[in-house]
CSV table of C-alpha atoms in Angstrom, one decimal:
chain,number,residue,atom,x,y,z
G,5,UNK,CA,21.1,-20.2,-12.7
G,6,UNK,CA,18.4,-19.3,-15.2
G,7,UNK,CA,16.7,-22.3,-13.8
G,8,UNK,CA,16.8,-21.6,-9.9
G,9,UNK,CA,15.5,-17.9,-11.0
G,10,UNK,CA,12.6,-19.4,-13.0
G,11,UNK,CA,11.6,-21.7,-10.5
G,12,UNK,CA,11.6,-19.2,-8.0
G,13,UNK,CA,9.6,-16.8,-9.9
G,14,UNK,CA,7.1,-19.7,-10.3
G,15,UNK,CA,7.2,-20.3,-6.1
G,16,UNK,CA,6.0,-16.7,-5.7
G,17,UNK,CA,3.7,-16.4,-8.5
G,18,UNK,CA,2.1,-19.7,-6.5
G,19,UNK,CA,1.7,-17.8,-3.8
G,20,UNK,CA,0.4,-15.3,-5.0
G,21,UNK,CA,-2.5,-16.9,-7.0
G,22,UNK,CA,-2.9,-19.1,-3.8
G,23,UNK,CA,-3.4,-15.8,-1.0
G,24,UNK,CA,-1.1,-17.7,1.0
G,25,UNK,CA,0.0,-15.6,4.1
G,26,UNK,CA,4.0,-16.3,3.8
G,27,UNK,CA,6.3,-14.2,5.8
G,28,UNK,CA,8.7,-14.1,3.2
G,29,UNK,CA,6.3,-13.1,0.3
G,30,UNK,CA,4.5,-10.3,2.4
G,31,UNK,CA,8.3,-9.0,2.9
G,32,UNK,CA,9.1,-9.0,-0.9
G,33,UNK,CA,5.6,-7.5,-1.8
G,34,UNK,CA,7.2,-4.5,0.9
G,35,UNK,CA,10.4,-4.3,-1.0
G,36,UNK,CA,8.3,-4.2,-4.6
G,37,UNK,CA,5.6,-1.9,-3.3
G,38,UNK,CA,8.3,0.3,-1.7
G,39,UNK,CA,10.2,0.8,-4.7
G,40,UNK,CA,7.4,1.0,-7.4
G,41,UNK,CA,6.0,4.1,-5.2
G,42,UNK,CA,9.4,5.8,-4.5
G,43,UNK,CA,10.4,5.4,-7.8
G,44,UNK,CA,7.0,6.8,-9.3
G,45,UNK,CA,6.6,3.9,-10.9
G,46,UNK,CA,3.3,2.9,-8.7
G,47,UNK,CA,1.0,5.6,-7.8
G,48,UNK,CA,-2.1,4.9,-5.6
G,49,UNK,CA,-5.8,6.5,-7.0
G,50,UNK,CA,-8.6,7.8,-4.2
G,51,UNK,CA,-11.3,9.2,-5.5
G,52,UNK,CA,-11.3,13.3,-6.1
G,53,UNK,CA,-13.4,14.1,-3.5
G,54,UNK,CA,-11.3,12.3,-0.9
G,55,UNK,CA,-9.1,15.3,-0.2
G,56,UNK,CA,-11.5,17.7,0.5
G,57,UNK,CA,-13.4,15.4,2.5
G,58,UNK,CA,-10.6,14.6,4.3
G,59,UNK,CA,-9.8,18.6,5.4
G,60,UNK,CA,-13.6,18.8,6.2
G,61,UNK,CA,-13.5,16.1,8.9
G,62,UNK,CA,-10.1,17.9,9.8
G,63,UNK,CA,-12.0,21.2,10.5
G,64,UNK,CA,-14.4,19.7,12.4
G,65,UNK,CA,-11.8,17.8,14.1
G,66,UNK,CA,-12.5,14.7,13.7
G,67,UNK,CA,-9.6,12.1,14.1
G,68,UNK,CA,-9.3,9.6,10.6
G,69,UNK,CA,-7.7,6.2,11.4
G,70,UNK,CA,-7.1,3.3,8.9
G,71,UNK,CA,-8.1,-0.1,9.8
G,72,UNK,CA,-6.8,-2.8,7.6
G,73,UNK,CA,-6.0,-6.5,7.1
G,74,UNK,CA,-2.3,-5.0,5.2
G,75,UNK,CA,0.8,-3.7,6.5
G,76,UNK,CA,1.0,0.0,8.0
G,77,UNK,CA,3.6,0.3,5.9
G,78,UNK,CA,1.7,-0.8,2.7
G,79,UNK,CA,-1.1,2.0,3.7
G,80,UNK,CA,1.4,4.4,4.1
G,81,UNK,CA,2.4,4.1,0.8
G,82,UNK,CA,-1.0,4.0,-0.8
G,83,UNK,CA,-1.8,7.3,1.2
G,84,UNK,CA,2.0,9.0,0.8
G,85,UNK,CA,1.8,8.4,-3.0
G,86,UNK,CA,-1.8,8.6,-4.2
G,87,UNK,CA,-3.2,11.0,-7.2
G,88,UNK,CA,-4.2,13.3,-5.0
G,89,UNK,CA,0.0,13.9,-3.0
G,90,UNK,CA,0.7,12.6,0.4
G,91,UNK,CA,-2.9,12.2,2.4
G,92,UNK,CA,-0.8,11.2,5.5
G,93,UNK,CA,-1.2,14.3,7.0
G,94,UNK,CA,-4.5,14.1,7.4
G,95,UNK,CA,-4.6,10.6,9.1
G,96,UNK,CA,-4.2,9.9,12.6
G,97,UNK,CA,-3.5,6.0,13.0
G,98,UNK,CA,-3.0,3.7,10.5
């Protein structure tokens, strides 16, 4: 058993070190990112003045949007759980 777990750990490690663009491994990064941010264990950092920025733009109201190569989910997290408390609110599409 120990060995199957090992080997696996290796496989995703691979993977990993390799950028390869596996359904599978994107799904368990979810499940990992997911729980190290729920859990507190993970917390995202923006820089301090990205709050206040962010309500500016809101005053003026001007929409935010996140463009990324990730998951929505994945920058959901980094904005629900970063230094700063949940940033969500001030974006409009992720």
């Amino acid at each position: 058993k120990q060995s199957s777990i090992d080997f696996l750990v290796d496989y995703v490690k691979w993977n990993i070190t390799n950028d390869r663009k596996v359904s599978a491994l994107k799904q368990l990064q979810g499940h990992i990112w997911f729980e190290g941010y729920s859990s507190g264990e993970l917390k995202s950092v923006v820089y301090d003045d990205v709050p206040s920025y962010f309500e500016r733009l809101r005053q003026s109201n001007v929409n935010i949007s996140i463009y990324s190569s990730g998951s929505r989910e994945a920058q959901k997290l980094l904005f629900k759980y970063s230094n700063h408390g949940d940033l969500r609110p001030y974006l409009s599409c992720f």
